[in-house]
GROMACS .gro file of C-alpha atoms in nm:
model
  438
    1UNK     CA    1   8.521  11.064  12.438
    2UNK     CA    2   8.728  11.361  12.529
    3UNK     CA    3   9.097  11.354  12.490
    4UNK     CA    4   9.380  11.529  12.774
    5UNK     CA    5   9.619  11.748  12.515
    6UNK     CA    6   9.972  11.726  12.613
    7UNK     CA    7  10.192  11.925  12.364
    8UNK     CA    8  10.522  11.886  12.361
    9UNK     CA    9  10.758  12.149  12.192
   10UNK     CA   10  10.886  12.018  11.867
   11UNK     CA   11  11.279  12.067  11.710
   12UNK     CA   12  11.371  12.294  11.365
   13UNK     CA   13  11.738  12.107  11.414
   14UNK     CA   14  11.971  11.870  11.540
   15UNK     CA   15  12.254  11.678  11.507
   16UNK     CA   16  12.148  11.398  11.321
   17UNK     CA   17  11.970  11.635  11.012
   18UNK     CA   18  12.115  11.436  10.745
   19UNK     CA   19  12.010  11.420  10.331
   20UNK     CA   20  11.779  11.229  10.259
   21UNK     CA   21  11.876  11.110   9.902
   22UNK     CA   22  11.587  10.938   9.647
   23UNK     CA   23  11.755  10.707   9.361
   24UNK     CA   24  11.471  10.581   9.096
   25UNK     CA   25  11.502  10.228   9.010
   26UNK     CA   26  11.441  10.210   8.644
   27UNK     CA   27  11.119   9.988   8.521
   28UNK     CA   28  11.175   9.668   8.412
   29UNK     CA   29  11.270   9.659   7.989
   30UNK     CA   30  10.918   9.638   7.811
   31UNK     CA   31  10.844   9.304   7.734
   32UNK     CA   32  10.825   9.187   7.360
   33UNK     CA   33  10.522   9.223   7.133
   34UNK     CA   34  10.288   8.922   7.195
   35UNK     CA   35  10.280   8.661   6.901
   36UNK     CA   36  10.170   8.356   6.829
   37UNK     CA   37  10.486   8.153   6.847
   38UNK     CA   38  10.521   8.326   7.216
   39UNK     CA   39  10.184   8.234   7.356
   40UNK     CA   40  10.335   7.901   7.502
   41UNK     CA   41  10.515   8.093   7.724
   42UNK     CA   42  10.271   8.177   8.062
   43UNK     CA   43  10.498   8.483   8.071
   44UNK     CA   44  10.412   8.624   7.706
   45UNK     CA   45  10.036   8.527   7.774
   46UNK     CA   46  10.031   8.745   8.065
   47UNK     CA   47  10.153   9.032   7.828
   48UNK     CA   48   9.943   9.000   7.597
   49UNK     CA   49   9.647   8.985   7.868
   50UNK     CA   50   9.753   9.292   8.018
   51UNK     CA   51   9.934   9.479   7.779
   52UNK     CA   52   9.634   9.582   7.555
   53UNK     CA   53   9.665   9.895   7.720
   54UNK     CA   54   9.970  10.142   7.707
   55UNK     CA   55  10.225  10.036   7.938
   56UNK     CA   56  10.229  10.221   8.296
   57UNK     CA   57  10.440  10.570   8.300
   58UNK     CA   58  10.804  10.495   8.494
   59UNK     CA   59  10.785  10.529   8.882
   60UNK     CA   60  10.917  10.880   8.858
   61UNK     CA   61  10.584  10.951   8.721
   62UNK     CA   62  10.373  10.723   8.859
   63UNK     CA   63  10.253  10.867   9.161
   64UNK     CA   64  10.304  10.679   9.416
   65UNK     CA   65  10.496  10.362   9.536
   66UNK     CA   66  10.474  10.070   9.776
   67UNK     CA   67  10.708  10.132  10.074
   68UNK     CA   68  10.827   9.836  10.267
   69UNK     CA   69  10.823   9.946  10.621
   70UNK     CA   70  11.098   9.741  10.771
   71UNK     CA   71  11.447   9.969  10.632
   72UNK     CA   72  11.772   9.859  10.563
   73UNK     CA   73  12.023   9.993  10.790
   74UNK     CA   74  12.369  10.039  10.600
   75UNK     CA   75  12.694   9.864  10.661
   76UNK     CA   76  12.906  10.110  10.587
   77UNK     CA   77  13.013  10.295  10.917
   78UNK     CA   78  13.062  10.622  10.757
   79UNK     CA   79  12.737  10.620  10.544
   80UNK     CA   80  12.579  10.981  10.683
   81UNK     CA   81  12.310  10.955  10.478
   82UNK     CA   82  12.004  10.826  10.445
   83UNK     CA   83  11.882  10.725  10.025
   84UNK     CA   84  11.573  10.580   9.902
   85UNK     CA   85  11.535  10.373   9.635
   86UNK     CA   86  11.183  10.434   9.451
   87UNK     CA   87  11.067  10.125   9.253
   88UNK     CA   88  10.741  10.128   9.022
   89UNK     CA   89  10.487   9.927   9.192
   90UNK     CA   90  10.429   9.630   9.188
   91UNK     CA   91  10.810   9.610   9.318
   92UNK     CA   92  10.861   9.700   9.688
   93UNK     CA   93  11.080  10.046   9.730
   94UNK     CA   94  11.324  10.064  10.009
   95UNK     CA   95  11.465  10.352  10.269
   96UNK     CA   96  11.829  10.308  10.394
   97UNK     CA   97  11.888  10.422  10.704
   98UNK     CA   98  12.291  10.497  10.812
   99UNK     CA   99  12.400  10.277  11.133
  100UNK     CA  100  12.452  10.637  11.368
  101UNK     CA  101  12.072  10.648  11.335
  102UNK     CA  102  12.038  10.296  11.399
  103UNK     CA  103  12.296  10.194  11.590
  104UNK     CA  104  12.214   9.866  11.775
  105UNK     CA  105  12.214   9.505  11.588
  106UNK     CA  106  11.913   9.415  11.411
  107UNK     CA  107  11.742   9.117  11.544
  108UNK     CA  108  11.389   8.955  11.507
  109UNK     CA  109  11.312   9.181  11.827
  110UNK     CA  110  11.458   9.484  11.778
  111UNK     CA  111  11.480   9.653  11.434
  112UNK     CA  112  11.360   9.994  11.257
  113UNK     CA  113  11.052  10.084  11.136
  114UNK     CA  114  10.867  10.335  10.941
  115UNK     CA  115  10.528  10.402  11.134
  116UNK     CA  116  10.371  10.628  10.906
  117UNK     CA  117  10.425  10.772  10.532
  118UNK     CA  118  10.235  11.077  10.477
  119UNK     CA  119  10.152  11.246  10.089
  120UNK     CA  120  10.349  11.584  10.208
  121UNK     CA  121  10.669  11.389  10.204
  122UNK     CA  122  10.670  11.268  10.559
  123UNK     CA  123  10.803  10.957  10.723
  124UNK     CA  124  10.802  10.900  11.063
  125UNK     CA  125  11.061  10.628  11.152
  126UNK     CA  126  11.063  10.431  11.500
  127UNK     CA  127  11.455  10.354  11.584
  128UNK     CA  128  11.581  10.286  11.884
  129UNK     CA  129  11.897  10.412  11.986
  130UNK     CA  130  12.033  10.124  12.139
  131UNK     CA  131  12.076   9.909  12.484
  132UNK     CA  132  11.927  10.073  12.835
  133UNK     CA  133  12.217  10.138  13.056
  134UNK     CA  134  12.023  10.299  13.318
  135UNK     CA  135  11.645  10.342  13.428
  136UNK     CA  136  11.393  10.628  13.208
  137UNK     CA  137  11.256  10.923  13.364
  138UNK     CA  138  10.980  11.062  13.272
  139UNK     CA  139  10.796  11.287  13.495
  140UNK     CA  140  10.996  11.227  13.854
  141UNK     CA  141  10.952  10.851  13.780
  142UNK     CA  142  11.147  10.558  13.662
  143UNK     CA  143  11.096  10.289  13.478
  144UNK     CA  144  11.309  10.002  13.319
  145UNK     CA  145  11.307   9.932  12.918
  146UNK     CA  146  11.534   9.729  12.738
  147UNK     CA  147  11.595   9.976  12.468
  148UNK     CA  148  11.699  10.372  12.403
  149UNK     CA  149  11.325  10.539  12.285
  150UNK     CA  150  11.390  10.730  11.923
  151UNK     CA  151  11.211  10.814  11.638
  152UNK     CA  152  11.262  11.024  11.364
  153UNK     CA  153  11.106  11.240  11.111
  154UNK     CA  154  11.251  11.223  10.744
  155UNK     CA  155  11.110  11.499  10.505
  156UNK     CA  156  11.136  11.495  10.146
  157UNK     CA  157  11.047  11.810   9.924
  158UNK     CA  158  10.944  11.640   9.632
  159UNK     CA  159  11.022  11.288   9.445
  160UNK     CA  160  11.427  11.416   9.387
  161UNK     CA  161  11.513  11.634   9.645
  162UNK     CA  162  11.707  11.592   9.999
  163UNK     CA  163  11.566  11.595  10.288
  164UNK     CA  164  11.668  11.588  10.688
  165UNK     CA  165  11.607  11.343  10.970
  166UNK     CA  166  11.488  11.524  11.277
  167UNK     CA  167  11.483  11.355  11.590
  168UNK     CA  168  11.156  11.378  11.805
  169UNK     CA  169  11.239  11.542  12.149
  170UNK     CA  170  11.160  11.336  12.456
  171UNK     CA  171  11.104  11.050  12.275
  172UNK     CA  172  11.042  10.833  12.613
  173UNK     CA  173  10.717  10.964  12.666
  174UNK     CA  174  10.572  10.758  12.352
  175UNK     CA  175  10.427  10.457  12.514
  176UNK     CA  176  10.296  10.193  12.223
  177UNK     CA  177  10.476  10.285  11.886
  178UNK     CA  178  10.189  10.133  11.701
  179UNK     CA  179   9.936  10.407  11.884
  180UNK     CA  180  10.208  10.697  11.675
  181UNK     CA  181  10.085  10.880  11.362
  182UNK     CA  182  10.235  11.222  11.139
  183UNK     CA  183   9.981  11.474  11.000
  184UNK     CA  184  10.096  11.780  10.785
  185UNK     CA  185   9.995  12.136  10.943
  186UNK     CA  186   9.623  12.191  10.753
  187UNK     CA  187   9.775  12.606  10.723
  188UNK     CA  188  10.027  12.458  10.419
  189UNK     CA  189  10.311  12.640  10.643
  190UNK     CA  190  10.520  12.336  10.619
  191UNK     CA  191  10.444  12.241  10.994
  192UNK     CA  192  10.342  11.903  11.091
  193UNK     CA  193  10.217  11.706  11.434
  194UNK     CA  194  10.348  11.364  11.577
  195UNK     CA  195  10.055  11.233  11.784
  196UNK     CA  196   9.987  10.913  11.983
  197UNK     CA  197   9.695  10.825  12.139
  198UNK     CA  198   9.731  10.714  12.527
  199UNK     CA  199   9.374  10.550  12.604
  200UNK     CA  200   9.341  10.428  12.969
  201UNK     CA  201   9.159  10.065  13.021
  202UNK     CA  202   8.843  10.144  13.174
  203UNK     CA  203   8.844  10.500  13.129
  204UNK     CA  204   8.660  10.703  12.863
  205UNK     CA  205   8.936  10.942  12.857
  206UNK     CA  206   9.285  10.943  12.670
  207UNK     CA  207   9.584  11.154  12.653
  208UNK     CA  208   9.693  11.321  12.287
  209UNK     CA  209  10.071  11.335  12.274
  210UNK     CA  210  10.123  11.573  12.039
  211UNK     CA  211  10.441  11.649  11.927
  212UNK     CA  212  10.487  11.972  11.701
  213UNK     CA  213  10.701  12.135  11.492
  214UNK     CA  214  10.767  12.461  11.434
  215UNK     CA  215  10.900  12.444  11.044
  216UNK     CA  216  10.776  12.273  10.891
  217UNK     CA  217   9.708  10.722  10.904
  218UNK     CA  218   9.602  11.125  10.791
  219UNK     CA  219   9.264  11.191  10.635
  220UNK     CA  220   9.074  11.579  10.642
  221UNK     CA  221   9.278  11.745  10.900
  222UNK     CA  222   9.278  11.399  11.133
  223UNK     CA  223   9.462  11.084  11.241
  224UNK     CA  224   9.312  10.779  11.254
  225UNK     CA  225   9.355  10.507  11.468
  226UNK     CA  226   9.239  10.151  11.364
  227UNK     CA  227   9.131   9.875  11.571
  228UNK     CA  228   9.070   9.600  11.310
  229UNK     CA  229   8.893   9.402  11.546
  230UNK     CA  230   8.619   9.657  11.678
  231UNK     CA  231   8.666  10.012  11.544
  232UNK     CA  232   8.823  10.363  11.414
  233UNK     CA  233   8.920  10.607  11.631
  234UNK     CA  234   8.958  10.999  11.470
  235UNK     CA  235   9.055  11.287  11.602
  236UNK     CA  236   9.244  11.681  11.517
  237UNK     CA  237   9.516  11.685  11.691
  238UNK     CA  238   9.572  12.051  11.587
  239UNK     CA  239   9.238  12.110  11.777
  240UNK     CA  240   9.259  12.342  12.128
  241UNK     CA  241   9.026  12.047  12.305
  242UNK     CA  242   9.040  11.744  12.100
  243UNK     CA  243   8.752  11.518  12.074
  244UNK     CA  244   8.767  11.148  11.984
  245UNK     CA  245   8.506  11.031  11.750
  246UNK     CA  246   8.453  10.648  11.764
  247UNK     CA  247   8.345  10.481  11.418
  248UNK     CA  248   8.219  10.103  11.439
  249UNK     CA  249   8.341   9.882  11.126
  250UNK     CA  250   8.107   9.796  10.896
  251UNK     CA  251   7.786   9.563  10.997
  252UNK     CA  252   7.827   9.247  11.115
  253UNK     CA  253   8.259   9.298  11.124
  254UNK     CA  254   8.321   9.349  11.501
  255UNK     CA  255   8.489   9.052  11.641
  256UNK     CA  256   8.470   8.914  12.024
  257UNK     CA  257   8.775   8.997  12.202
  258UNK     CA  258   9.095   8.824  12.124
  259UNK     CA  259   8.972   8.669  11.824
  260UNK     CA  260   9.204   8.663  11.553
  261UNK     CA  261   9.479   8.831  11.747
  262UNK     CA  262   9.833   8.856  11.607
  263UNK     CA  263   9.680   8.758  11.241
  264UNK     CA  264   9.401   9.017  11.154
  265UNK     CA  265   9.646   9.208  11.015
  266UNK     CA  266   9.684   8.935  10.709
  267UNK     CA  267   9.315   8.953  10.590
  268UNK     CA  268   9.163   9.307  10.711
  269UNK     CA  269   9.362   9.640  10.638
  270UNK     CA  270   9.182   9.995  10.664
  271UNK     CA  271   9.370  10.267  10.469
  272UNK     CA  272   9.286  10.575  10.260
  273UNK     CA  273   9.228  10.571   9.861
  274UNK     CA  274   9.101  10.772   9.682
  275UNK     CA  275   9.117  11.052   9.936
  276UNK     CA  276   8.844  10.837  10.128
  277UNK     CA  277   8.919  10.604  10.421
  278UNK     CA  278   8.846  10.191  10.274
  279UNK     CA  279   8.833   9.895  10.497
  280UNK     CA  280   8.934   9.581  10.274
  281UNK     CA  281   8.802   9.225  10.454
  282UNK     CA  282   8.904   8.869  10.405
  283UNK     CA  283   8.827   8.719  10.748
  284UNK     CA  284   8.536   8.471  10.734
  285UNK     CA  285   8.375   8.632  10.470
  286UNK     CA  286   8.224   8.407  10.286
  287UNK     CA  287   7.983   8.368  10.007
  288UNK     CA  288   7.678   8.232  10.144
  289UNK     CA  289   7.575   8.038   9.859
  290UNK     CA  290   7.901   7.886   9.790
  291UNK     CA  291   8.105   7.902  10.064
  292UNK     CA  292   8.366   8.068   9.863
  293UNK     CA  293   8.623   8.277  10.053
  294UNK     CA  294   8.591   8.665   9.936
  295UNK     CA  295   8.739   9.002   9.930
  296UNK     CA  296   8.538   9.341   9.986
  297UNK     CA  297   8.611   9.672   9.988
  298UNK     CA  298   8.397   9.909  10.208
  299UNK     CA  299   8.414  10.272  10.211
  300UNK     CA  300   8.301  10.535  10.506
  301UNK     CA  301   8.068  10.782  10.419
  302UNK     CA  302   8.048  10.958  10.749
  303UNK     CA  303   8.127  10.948  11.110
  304UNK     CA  304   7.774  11.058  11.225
  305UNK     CA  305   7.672  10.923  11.521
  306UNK     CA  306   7.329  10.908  11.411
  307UNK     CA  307   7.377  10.801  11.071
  308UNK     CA  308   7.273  10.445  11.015
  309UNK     CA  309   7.447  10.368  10.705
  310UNK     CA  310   7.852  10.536  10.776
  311UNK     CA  311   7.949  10.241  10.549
  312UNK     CA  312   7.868  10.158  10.208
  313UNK     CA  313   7.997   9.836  10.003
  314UNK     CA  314   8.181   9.950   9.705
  315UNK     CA  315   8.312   9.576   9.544
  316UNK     CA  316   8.328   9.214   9.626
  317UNK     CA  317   8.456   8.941   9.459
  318UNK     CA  318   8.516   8.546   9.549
  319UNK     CA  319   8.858   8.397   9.494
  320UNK     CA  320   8.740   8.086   9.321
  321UNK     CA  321   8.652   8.422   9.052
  322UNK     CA  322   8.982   8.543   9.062
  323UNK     CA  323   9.157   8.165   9.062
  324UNK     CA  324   8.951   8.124   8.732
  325UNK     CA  325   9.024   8.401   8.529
  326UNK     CA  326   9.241   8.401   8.246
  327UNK     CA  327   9.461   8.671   8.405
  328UNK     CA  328   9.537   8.451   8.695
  329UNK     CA  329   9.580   8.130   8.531
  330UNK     CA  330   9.812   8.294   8.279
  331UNK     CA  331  10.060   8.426   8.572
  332UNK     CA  332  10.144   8.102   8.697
  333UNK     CA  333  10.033   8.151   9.051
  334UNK     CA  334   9.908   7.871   9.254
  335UNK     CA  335   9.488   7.863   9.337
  336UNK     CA  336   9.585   7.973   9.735
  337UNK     CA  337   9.443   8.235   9.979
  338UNK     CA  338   9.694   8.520   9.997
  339UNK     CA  339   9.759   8.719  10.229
  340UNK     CA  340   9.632   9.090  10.243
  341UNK     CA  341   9.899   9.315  10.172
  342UNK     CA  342   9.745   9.651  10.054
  343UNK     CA  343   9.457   9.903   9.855
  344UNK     CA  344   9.588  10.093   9.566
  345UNK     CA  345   9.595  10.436   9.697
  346UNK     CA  346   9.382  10.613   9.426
  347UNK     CA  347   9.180  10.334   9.243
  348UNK     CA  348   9.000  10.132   9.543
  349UNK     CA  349   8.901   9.842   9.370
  350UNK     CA  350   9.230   9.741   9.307
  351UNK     CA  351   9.358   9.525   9.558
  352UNK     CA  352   9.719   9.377   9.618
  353UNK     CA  353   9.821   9.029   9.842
  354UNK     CA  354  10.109   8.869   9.912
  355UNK     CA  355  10.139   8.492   9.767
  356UNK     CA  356  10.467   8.295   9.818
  357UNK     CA  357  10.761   8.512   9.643
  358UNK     CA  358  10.508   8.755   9.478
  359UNK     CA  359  10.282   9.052   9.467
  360UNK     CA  360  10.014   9.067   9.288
  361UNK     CA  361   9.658   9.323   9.233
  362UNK     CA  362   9.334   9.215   9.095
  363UNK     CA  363   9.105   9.412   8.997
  364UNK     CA  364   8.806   9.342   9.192
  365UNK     CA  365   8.519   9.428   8.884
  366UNK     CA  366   8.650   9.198   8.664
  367UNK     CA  367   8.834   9.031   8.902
  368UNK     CA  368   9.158   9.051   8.653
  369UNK     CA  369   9.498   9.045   8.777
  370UNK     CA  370   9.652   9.368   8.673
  371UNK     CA  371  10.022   9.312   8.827
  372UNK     CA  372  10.212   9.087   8.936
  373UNK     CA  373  10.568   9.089   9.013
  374UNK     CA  374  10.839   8.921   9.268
  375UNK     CA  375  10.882   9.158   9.545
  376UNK     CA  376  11.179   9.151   9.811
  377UNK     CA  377  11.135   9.324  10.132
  378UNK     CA  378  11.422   9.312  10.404
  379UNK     CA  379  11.229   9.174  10.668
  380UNK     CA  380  10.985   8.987  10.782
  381UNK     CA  381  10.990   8.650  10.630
  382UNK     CA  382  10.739   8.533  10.415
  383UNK     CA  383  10.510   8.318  10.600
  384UNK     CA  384  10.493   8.613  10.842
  385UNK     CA  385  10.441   8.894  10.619
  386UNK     CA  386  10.139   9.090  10.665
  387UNK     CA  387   9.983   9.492  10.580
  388UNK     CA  388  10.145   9.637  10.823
  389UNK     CA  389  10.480   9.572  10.654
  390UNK     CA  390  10.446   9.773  10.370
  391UNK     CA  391  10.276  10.088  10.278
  392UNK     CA  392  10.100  10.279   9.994
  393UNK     CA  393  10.308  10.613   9.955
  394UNK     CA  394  10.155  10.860   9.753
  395UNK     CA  395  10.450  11.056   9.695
  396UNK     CA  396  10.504  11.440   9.724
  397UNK     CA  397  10.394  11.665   9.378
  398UNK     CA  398  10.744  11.770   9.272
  399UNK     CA  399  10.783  12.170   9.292
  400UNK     CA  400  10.636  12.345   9.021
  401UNK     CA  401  10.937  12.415   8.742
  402UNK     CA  402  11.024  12.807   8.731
  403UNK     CA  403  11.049  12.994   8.396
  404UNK     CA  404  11.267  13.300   8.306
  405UNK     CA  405  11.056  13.497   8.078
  406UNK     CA  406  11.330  13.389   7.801
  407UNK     CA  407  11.290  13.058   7.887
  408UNK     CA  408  11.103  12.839   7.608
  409UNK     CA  409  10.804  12.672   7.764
  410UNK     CA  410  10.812  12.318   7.815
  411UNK     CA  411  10.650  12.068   7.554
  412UNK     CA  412  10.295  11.929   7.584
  413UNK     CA  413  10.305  11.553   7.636
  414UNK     CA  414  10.246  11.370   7.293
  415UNK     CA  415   9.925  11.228   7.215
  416UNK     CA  416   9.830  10.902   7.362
  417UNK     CA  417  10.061  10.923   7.666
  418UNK     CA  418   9.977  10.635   7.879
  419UNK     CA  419   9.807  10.708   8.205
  420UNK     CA  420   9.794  10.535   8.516
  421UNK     CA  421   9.447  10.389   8.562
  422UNK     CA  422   9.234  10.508   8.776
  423UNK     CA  423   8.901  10.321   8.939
  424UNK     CA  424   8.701  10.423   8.605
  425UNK     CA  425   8.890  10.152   8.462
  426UNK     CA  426   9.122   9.823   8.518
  427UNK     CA  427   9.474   9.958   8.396
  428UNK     CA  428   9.595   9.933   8.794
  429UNK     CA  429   9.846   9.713   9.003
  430UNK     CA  430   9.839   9.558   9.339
  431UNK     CA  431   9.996   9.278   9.548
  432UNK     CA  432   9.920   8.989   9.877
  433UNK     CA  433  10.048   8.649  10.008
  434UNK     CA  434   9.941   8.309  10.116
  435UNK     CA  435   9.785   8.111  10.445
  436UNK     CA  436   9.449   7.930  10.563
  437UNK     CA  437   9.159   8.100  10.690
  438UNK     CA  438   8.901   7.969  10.971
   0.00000   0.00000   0.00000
């Protein structure tokens, strides 16, 4: 499938380049030592469950966070800024977005969101710029939508630094907001594409909006769009003629059209971890033996056409496993399917869901919960919540510190410094929700 280029020139300024400023939320207090007169407490026997390793570093260190993708837009009419609040996982962190960038009311039909979050520091954030007063042009033509097209590019230097909000030019000419991605330059100039993929039904042809910039879901030099129904579509948009490669889901996952429409996104999510694109399945997967609902986690190997095996199955694990482990039992949460909520972006066999008021990851080898924790996002409610509402942010290396030749160099972390875990071993978090599965 060959794709029709259509680059659009991008923007270095404008008038809404605002700070972006970054506020840590501080972990929670360390819980107390476990003992024995604290063991009747579900709480305390979660501790001491999990807590036999050192405790996770603070988010400023942890490396990533979960980013709810529904922001809050301020109250305050002279807010000029936008701030985000980092939040170790498994709590939700949250961007605030001023009203000028924002400026219509929120409802259930109309409210920001943040497409994409990339490791460089990018967000690309869909906000519409309020109500139509007049027909869109684009290209001699006109056409009638209810809503002012904007989105927005916010780019953060590292984990404490501002950052500006640029808008994209043109912004009409993106057609399906959910078809958008943001890729950093591969040249480490700074630069970075906006793409969306236009397909045509019945045509084996698309067009590749590419918007560009001049200063400044991505995997190897490509975006990747996801149809959790049938398949993954790649391409470079940085490429002179683009080509589309077209990657089936694993065996046996393709679903008849319509199927499962408007909830696949609660029990299938394809996302990168590990530096490796994983597709995580609930739907109908069942154990045959038992019948027990399960959880898998597939990774691609390759995106040859004539390769038989692109997919291999990395882990798998029943939830009447899960429901029965210690870990699970000890956290208080009620033997229901969650909902899918996201992979941990470098240890994929941790896996997180959604489930009533919390957020929890299991570790799918031992199928352990490792975190769990009440999360608050600003929309959507909770029996609608889903993966495309949050999103697993590796954040941006900070810039490397800058000695004076007199300055002293700093000190070597002490011995035994916790580390995050990593998929050698079980010391990671995750989170989901709950509903019924056919």
């Amino acid at each position: 499938m060959r794709t029709k280029p259509s680059n659009q020139p991008g923007s270095s300024s404008s008038r809404l380049g605002k700070p972006l400023v970054v506020k840590h939320t501080p972990p929670p207090p360390p819980p107390p030592p476990c003992s024995a007169s604290l063991l009747d407490n579900k709480q305390a026997l979660l501790c001491c469950l999990l807590c036999s390793a050192p405790p996770p570093p603070p988010s400023s260190s942890c490396g990533w966070a979960i980013l709810g993708a529904i922001p809050r837009v301020s109250a305050a009419a002279d807010e000029e800024c936008c701030s985000l609040d980092l939040a170790p996982p498994p709590r939700v962190s949250i961007l605030t977005i001023p009203k000028h960038v924002f400026p219509s009311e929120v409802t259930p039909r109309n409210y920001p969101r943040l497409l994409a979050a990339d490791p460089s520091g990018l967000l690309l954030l869909h906000a519409d710029q309020g109500r139509a007063t007049s027909p869109t042009v684009i290209h001699q033509s006109f056409c009638w939508r209810e809503f002012v097209a904007g989105y927005f590019v916010l780019q953060i230097d590292d984990a404490s630094a501002s950052a500006s909000a640029l808008p994209l030019p043109e912004p009409e000419l993106i057609m399906n907001a959910g078809h958008v991605g943001i890729i950093a330059s591969p040249d480490n100039t700074g630069s970075y594409m906006v793409a969306e993929l236009q397909p045509f039904l019945g045509d084996d042809h698309a067009t590749l909006l590419c918007f560009s910039s001049d200063k400044v879901l991505a995997l190897h030099g490509r975006l990747w769009w996801v149809d959790l129904s049938w398949c993954i579509v790649a391409c470079d948009p940085f490429a002179r003629d683009p080509d589309l490669a077209v990657v089936p889901l694993p065996p046996a996952k393709a679903l008849p059209y319509g199927q499962a429409a408007g909830v696949l996104d609660r029990y299938r999510h394809v996302a990168i971890s590990k530096a490796k694109l994983r597709f995580v399945d609930m739907y109908r997967n069942r154990d045959p033996d038992t019948g027990a609902l399960q959880v898998t986690v597939w990774t691609l190997l390759s995106t040859d056409d004539d390769s038989t095996d692109i997919w291999h199955l990395d882990h798998q694990a029943s939830f009447h496993d899960i429901w029965d482990h210690p870990t699970y039992k000890a956290a208080g949460l009620p033997t229901k399917i969650p909902v899918l909520a996201l992979i941990h972006p470098d240890n994929p066999a941790v896996v997180y869901f959604f489930l009533h008021d919390h957020l929890f990851a299991v570790d799918l080898r031992d199928r352990a919960v490792v975190a769990c924790d009440l999360y608050h996002l600003v929309d959507p409610p909770k029996d609608l919540v889903s993966t495309r509402f949050v999103h697993a942010w590796n954040l941006p290396p900070p810039k490397p510190l800058l000695l004076s030749p007199s300055s002293p160099a700093p000190a070597p972390a002490p011995a035994g410094m916790a580390k995050e875990g990593t998929d050698s071993g079980p010391n990671d978090v995750g989170a989901t929700a709950s509903v019924d599965i056919y």
